[in-house]
XYZ file of C-alpha atoms in Angstrom:
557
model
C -53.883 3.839 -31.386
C -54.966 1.348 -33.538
C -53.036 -1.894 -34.472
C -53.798 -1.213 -38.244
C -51.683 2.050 -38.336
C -48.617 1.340 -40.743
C -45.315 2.356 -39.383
C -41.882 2.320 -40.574
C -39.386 -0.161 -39.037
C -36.307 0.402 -37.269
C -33.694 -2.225 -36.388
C -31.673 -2.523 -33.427
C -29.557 -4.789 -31.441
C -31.253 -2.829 -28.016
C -33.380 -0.115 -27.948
C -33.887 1.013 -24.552
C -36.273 3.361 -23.282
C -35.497 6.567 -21.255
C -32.238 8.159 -20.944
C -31.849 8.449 -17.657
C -28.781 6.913 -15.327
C -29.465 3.263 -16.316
C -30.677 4.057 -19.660
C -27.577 5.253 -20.989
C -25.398 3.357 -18.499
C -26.711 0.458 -20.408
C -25.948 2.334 -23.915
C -22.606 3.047 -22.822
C -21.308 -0.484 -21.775
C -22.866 -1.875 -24.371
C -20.472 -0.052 -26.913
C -17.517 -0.591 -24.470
C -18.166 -4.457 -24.741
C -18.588 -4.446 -28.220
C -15.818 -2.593 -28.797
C -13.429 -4.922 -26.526
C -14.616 -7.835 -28.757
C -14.029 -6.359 -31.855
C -17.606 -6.410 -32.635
C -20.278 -3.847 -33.661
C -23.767 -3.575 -31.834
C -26.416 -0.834 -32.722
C -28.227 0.540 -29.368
C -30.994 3.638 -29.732
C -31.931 5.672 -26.641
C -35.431 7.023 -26.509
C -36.266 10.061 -24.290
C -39.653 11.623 -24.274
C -38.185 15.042 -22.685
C -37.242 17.768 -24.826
C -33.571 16.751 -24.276
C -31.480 14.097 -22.350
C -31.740 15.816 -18.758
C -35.068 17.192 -19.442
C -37.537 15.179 -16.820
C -34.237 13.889 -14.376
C -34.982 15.289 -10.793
C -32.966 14.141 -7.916
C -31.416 15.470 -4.493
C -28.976 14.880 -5.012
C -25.997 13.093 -3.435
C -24.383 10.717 -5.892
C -21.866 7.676 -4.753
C -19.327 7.449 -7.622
C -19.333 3.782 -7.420
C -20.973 2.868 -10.281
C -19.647 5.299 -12.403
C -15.937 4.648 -11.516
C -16.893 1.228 -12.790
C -18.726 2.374 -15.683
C -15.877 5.290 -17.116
C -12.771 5.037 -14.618
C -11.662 8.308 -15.791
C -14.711 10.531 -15.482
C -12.840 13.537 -13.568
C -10.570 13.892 -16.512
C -13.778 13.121 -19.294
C -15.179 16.637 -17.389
C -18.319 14.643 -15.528
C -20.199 17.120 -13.941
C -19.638 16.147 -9.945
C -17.681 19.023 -8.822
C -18.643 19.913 -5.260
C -17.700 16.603 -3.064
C -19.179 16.862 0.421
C -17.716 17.923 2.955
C -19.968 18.183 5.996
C -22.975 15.877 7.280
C -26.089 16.930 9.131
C -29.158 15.073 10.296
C -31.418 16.767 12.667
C -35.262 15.851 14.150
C -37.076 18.939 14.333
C -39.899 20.158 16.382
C -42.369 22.882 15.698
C -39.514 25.479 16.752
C -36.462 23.174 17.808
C -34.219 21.070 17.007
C -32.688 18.159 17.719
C -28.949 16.943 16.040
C -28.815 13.469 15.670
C -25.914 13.237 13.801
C -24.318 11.146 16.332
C -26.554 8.129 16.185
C -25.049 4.823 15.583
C -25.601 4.162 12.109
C -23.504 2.308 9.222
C -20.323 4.254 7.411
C -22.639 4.019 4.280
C -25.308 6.068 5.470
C -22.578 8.749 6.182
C -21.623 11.093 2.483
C -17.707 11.298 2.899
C -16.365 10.132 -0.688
C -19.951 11.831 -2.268
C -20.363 14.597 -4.547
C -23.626 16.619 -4.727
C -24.568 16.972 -8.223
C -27.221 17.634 -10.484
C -28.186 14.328 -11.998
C -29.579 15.873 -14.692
C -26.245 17.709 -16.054
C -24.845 13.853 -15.133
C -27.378 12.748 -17.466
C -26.545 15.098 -19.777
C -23.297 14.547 -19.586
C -23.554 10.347 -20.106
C -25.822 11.740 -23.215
C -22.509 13.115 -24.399
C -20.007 10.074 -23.732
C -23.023 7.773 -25.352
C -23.084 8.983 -28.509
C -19.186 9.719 -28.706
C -19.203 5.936 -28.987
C -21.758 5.523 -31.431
C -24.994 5.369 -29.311
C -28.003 6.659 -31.141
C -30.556 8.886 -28.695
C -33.632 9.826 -29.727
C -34.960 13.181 -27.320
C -38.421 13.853 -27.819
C -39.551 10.623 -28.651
C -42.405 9.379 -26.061
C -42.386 5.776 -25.972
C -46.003 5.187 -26.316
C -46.821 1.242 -26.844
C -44.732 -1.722 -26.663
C -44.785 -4.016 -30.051
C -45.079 -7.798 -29.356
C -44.125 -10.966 -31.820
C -46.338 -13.540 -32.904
C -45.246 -15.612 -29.499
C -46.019 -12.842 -27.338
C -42.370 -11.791 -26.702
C -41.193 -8.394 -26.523
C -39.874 -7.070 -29.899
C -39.532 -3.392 -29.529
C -41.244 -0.116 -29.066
C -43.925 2.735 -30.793
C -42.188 5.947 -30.512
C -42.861 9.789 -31.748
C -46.655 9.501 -32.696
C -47.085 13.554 -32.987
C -50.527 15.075 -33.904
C -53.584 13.796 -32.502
C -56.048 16.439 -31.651
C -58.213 16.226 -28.328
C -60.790 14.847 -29.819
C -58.442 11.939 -30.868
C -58.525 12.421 -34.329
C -55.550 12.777 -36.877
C -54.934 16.422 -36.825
C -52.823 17.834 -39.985
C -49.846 17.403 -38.704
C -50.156 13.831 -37.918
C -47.613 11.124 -37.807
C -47.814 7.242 -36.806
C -44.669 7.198 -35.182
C -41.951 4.596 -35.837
C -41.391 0.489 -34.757
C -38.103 0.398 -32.968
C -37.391 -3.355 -33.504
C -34.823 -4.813 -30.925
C -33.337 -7.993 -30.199
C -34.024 -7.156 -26.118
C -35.505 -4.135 -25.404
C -34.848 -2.434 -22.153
C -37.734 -0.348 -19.880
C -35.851 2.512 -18.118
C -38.595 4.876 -17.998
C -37.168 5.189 -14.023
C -40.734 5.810 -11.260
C -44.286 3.775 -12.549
C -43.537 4.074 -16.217
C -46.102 3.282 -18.194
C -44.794 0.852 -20.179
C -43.086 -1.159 -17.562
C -46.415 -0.678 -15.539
C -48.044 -2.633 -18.311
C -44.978 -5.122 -18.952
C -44.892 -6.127 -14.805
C -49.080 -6.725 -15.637
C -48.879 -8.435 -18.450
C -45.996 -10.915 -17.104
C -46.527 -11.293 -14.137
C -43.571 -9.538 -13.368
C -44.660 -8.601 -9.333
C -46.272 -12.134 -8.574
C -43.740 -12.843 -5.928
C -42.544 -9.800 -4.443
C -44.458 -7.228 -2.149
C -46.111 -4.212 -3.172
C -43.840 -1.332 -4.508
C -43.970 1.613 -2.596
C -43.268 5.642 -3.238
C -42.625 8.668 -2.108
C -42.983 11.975 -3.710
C -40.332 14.232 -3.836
C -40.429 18.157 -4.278
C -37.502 19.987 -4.851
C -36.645 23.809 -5.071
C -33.391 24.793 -6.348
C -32.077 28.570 -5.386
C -29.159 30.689 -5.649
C -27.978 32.191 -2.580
C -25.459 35.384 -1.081
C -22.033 34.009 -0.124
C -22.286 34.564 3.154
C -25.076 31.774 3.128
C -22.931 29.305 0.583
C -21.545 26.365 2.711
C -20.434 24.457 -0.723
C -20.157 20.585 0.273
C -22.981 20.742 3.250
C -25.433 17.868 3.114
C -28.485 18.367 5.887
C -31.193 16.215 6.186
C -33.771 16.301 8.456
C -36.933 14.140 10.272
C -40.216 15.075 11.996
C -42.102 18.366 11.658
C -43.949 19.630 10.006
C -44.769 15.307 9.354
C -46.397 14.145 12.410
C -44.763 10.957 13.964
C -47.218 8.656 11.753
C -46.291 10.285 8.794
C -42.969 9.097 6.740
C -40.707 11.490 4.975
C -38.172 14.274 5.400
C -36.163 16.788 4.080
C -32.709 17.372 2.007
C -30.486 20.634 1.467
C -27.509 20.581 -0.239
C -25.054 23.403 -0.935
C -23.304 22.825 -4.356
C -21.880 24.923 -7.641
C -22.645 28.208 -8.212
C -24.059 29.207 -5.057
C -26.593 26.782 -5.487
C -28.554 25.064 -2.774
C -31.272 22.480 -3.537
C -33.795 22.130 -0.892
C -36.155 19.213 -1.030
C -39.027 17.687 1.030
C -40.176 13.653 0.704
C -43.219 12.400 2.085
C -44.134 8.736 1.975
C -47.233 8.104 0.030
C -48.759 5.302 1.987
C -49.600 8.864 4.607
C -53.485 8.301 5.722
C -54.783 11.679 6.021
C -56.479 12.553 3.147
C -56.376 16.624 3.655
C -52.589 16.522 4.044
C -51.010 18.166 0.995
C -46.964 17.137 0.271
C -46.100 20.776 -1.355
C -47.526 22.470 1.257
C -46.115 20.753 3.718
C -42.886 21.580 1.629
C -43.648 25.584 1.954
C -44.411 25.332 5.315
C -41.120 23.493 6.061
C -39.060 26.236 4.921
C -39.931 28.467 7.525
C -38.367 26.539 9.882
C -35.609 28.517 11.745
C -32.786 25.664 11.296
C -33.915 26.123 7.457
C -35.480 29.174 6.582
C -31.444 31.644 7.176
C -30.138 29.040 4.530
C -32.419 30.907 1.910
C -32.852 34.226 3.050
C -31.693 36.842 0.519
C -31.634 33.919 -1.879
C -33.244 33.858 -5.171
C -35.735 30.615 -6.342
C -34.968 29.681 -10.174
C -36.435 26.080 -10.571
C -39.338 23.934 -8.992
C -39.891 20.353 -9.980
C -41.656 16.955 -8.390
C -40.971 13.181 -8.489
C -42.123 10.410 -7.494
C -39.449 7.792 -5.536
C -39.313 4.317 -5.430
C -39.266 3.111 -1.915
C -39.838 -0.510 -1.765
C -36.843 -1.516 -1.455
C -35.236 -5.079 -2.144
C -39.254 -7.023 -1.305
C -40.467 -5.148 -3.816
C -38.096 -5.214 -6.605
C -40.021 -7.299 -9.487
C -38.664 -10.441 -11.702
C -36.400 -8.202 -13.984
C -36.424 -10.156 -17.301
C -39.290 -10.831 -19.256
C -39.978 -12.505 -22.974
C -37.663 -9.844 -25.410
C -36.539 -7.337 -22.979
C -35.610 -6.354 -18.866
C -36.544 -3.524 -16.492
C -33.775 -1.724 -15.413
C -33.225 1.273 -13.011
C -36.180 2.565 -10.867
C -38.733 1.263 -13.506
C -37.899 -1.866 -11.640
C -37.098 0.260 -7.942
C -33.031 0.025 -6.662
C -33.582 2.708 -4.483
C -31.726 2.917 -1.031
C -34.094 4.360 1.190
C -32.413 5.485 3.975
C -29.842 6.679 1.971
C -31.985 8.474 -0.224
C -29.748 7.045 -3.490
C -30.988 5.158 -6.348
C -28.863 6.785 -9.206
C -25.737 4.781 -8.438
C -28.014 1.491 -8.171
C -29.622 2.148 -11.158
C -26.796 2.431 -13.262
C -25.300 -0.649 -12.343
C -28.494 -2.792 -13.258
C -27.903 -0.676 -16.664
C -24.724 -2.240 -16.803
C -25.624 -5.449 -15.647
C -28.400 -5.619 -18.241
C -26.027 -5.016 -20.510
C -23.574 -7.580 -20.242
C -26.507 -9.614 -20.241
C -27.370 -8.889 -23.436
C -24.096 -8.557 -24.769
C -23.048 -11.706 -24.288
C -27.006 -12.960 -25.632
C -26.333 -11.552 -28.776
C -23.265 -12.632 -28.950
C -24.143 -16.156 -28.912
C -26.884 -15.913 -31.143
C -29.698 -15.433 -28.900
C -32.404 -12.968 -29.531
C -35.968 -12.136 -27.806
C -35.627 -14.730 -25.134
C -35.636 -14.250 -21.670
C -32.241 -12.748 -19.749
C -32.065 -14.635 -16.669
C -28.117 -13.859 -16.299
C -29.074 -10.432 -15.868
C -31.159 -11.082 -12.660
C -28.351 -13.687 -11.406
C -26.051 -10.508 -11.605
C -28.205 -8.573 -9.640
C -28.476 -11.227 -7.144
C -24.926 -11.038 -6.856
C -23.897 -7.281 -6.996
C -23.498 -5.325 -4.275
C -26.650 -3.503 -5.261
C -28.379 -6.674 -4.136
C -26.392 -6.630 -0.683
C -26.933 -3.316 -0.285
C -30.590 -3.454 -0.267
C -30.491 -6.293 1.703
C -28.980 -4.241 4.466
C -31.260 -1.618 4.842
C -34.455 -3.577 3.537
C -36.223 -3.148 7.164
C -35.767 0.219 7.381
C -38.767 1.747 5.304
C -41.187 -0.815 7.035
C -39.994 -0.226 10.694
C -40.475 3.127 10.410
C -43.883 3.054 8.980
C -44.863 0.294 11.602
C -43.419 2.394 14.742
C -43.592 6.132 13.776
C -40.485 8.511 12.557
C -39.367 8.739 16.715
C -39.228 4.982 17.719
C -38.346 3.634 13.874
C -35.464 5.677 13.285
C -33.825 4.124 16.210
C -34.628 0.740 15.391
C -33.733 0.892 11.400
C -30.717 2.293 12.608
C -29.525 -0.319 15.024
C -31.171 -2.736 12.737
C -28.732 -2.098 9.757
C -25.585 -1.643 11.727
C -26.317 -4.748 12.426
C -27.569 -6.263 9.809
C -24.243 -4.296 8.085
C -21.779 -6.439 10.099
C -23.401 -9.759 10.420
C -23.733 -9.302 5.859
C -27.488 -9.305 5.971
C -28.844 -10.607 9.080
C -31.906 -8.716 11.152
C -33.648 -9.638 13.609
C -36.944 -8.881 12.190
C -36.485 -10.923 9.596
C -37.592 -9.411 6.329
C -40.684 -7.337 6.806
C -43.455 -6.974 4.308
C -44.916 -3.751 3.039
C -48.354 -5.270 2.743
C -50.836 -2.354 1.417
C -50.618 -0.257 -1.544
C -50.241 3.328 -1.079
C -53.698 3.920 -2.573
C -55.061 1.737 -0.033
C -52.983 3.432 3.163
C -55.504 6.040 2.078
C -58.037 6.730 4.790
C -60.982 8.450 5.309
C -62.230 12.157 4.809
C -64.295 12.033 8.197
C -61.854 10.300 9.864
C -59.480 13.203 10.086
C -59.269 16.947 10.554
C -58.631 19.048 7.402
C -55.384 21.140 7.618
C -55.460 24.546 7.134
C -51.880 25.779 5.774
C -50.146 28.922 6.166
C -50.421 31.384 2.970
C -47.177 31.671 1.070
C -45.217 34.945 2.179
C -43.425 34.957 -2.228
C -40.112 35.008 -0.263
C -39.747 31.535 1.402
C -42.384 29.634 0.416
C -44.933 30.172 -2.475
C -48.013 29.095 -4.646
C -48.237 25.925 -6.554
C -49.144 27.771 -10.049
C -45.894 29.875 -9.434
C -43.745 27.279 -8.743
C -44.946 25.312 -12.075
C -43.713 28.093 -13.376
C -40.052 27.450 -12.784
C -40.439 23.962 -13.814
C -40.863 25.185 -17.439
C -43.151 22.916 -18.473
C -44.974 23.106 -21.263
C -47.769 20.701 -23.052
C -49.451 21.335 -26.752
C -53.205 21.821 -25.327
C -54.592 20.171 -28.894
C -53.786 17.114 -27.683
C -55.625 13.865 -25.468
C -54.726 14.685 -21.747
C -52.303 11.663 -21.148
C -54.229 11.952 -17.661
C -56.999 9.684 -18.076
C -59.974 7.927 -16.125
C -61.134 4.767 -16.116
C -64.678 6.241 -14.597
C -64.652 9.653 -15.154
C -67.925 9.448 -12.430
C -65.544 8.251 -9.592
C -63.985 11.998 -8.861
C -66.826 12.946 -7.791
C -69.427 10.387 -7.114
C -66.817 8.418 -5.187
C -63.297 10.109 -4.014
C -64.995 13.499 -3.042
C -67.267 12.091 -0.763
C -65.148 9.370 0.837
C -61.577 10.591 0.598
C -62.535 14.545 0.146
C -60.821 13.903 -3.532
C -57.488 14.381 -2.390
C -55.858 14.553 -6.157
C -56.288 18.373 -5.311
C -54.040 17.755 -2.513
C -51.679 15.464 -3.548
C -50.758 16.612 -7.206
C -48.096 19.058 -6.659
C -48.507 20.995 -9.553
C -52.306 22.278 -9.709
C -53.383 19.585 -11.773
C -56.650 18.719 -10.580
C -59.610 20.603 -9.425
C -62.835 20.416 -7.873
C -64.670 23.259 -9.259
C -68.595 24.258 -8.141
C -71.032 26.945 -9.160
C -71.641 29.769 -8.124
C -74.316 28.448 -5.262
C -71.386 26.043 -4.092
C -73.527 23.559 -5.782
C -72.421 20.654 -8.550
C -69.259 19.860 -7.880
C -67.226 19.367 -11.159
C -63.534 17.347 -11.402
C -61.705 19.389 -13.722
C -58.002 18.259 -15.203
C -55.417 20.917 -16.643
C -53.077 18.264 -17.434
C -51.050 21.092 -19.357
C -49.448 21.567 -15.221
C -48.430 18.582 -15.238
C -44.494 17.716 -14.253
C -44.791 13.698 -14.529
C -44.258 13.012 -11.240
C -46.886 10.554 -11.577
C -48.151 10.649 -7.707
C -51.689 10.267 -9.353
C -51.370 6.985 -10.914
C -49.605 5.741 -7.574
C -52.157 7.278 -4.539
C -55.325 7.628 -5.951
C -57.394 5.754 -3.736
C -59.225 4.160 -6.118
C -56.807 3.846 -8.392
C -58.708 5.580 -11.513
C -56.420 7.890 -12.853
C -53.568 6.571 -15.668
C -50.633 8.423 -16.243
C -49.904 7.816 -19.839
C -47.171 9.455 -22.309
C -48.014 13.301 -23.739
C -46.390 13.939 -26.795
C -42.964 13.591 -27.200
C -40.823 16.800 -25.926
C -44.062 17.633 -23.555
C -43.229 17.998 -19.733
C -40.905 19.902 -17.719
C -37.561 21.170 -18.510
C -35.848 20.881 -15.633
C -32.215 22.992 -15.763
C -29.655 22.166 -13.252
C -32.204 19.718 -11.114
């Protein structure tokens, strides 16, 4: 949009974008602090899902730590973390086998006792609720679309809930400009490669001095099953096939609620093969006999994909810039081989907070919040990460086999010595657009059709996602070159956004005489995962904001 577009202005001591774990973490102590001063503070909440809980996807497993910080008395307040684990599992499999490796040496964090699985949606949901009991103002449906800068370049707030412009661009009849929410800091908690904090860490430099950030995408399949599968409290992960022992990633299932299990699959995007497709490798996963009785005579009711922060503590960016701080995964506090960021995330929330709390306080406003990365430094998020920072970059430098031992004996030790490895602290060093190798390099793989009772088509699964997009609007999937599909990525890489997207997104269609290839985008599939914007190899497509309320709505993920 235009610069010229008048807009109404909205005031705020914080506006932060996203409510997701930090997001309204952050709301949330902000109101407790104000209230134990005896002061008032106004803080909005902007969510571009349908509702708060819409787009949150995770496992997941969820360490209580930072939310017995954040509200002591949660189990009484009715928070939504009602099956606490009971049994761990970690197994390697082969293409029949398996192998339980439960028994490996490995820190007490890595085990779940004290856990509950969860969906962090309803969690988000249910910090939605305790937010605006003390006074927090969230705005679902409102797509954060630009940020608004002062005369000095500073942060000063956001453009949110621009509704009505037609494909063509144009102001359709229903068109609005959106509102300026004004803040004194503004927070970015738009958690994996948000677009907005994709431009802030650009624009400031944010990433100068840290490594690469690196993902993973995660699928996830929620079903109901008989009781006599239900094992309520069973966490299982798993390593190896159907990944070969080059190729990062794994699996969770976790039995929780109503007879619910949620089965994932993660595969590290800095994988070289081009043909490899994560969902498919997903499907074909299932059919593993250490997996596949868990589901049998089970029922499928949601589908939904995410991308995962997986840098770790080299890759976390400056967190502060001019107005306004990254907090959550838009910044990347994920614990790898824990597979937990929610806990981590909301105690940057927090920690942002106080920051800002105590800016505002003393008069401050727009400047930078340096105390906020100090408390970082100094929380045991920070020491956390620090312990297990090796363990993504062994593993991708020795294979799944060989790294898994060494990460492991690498952060016992680095658990009891607080911090020290001996392999120093490794770098990441490429992208995962430019881990990306070579069509002709590699054999394409041919994957096993879906049987509809295990495993399935992408279009179906889509389906259980819910997700919905107005059609009369820009695709928020965009190319710099709309040439390079085709001229470029289809002959070098075999365009592997067919592969890669896990909802059906992208297409290479031909003609009847197999002739003139044509990249097609039905963006209206899309479940923001944003893998695109992250492993494109030439790093042409931007994921940018649909309207607000556009997306997925993901129940009980």
């Amino acid at each position: 949009m235009s610069e010229d577009v008048e807009r109404e202005a909205m005031e705020y001591d914080v506006v932060i974008v996203g409510a997701g774990p930090a997001g309204l973490s952050a709301a949330i102590r902000l109101k407790q602090l104000a209230a134990e001063a005896g002061s008032e503070i106004s803080v909005a909440v902007l969510e571009k899902g349908s509702e708060v809980g819409a787009h949150i996807l995770s496992g997941a497993v969820i360490d209580p730590i930072a939310l017995n910080e954040l509200i002591p008395d949660w189990k009484d307040q009715g928070a939504p973390l009602e099956t606490p684990v009971k049994k761990d599992k970690f197994i390697y499999l082969g293409p029949q086998g398996e192998l339980d490796i439960t028994w490996l040496p490995m820190p007490k964090f890595m085990l779940n006792h004290g856990n509950y699985i969860a969906s962090l949606a309803n969690v988000a949901r249910w910090l939605g609720q305790q937010a605006e009991a003390l006074g927090v103002e969230i705005y679902p449906g409102m797509a954060a679309s630009e940020v608004v800068f002062d005369e000095n370049g500073a942060v000063k707030g956001v453009v949110a809930g621009v509704f009505g412009i037609d494909k063509d661009g144009n102001k359709g009849p229903d068109y609005q400009p959106g509102v300026e929410l004004l803040a004194k800091y503004t927070f970015i908690g738009e958690g994996v490669r948000g677009s907005l904090a994709k431009q802030l860490i650009a624009k400031f430099g944010l990433a100068e001095d840290s490594e690469p950030q690196k993902f993973g995408i995660g699928l996830k399949e929620l079903w109901q099953v008989p009781d006599d599968k239900f094992q309520p409290g069973l966490v299982q992960h798993t390593l190896g096939w159907p990944l070969d022992n080059k190729t990062g990633g794994g699996s969770f299932m976790y039995h929780f609620g109503d007879n619910y299990v949620a089965i994932g699959f993660v595969v590290h995007l800095n994988y070289k093969n081009p043909w490899l497709s994560p969902f498919d490798e997903f499907q074909r996963f299932k059919q593993h006999p250490a997996v596949r009785p868990h589901l049998e005579g089970g029922k499928r009711i949601a589908y939904g994909a995410r991308a995962i922060t997986e840098g770790g503590l080299q890759s976390v960016p400056k967190l502060f810039f001019p107005g306004g701080a990254l907090i959550g995964c838009s910044a990347g506090f994920v614990n790898v081989p824990r597979i937990k960021g929610s806990h981590n995330a909301m105690k940057t929330g927090m920690l942002a907070a106080e920051a800002a709390f105590a800016a505002i306080q003393g008069g401050r406003q727009g400047d930078e919040l340096a105390e906020y990365e100090a408390a970082y430094k100094a929380s045991w998020v920070h020491k956390e990460l620090k312990i297990v920072r090796n363990a993504k970059p062994i593993i991708s430098k020795y294979g799944t086999a060989l790294g898994t031992l060494l990460s492991g004996m690498d952060m016992t030790i680095s658990n009891l010595t607080g911090g020290f490895s001996i392999f120093g602290t490794m770098k990441h060093g490429k992208t995962d657009a430019e881990s990306t190798g070579l069509a002709k390099d590699y054999k394409p793989i041919v994957y096993p059709k879906p049987d509809n009772e295990i495993s399935f088509d992408k279009l179906s699964s889509v389906f259980l996602s819910a997700t919905n997009h107005d059609e009369n609007q820009p695709a928020h999937l965009r190319l710099k070159d709309p040439s390079i599909p085709i001229s470029v990525n289809l002959p070098r890489f075999g365009e592997p956004a067919r592969l890669y997207c896990p909802a059906g997104v992208y297409e290479v269609l031909y003609d009847e005489a197999g002739q003139n290839p044509k990249f097609q985008i039905n963006f209206q599939n899309c479940v923001h995962c944003k893998t695109c914007d992250i492993k494109d190899p030439s790093q042409n497509i931007v994921w940018t904001t649909p309207q607000g309320g556009d997306g997925p709505n993901y129940p009980n993920m």
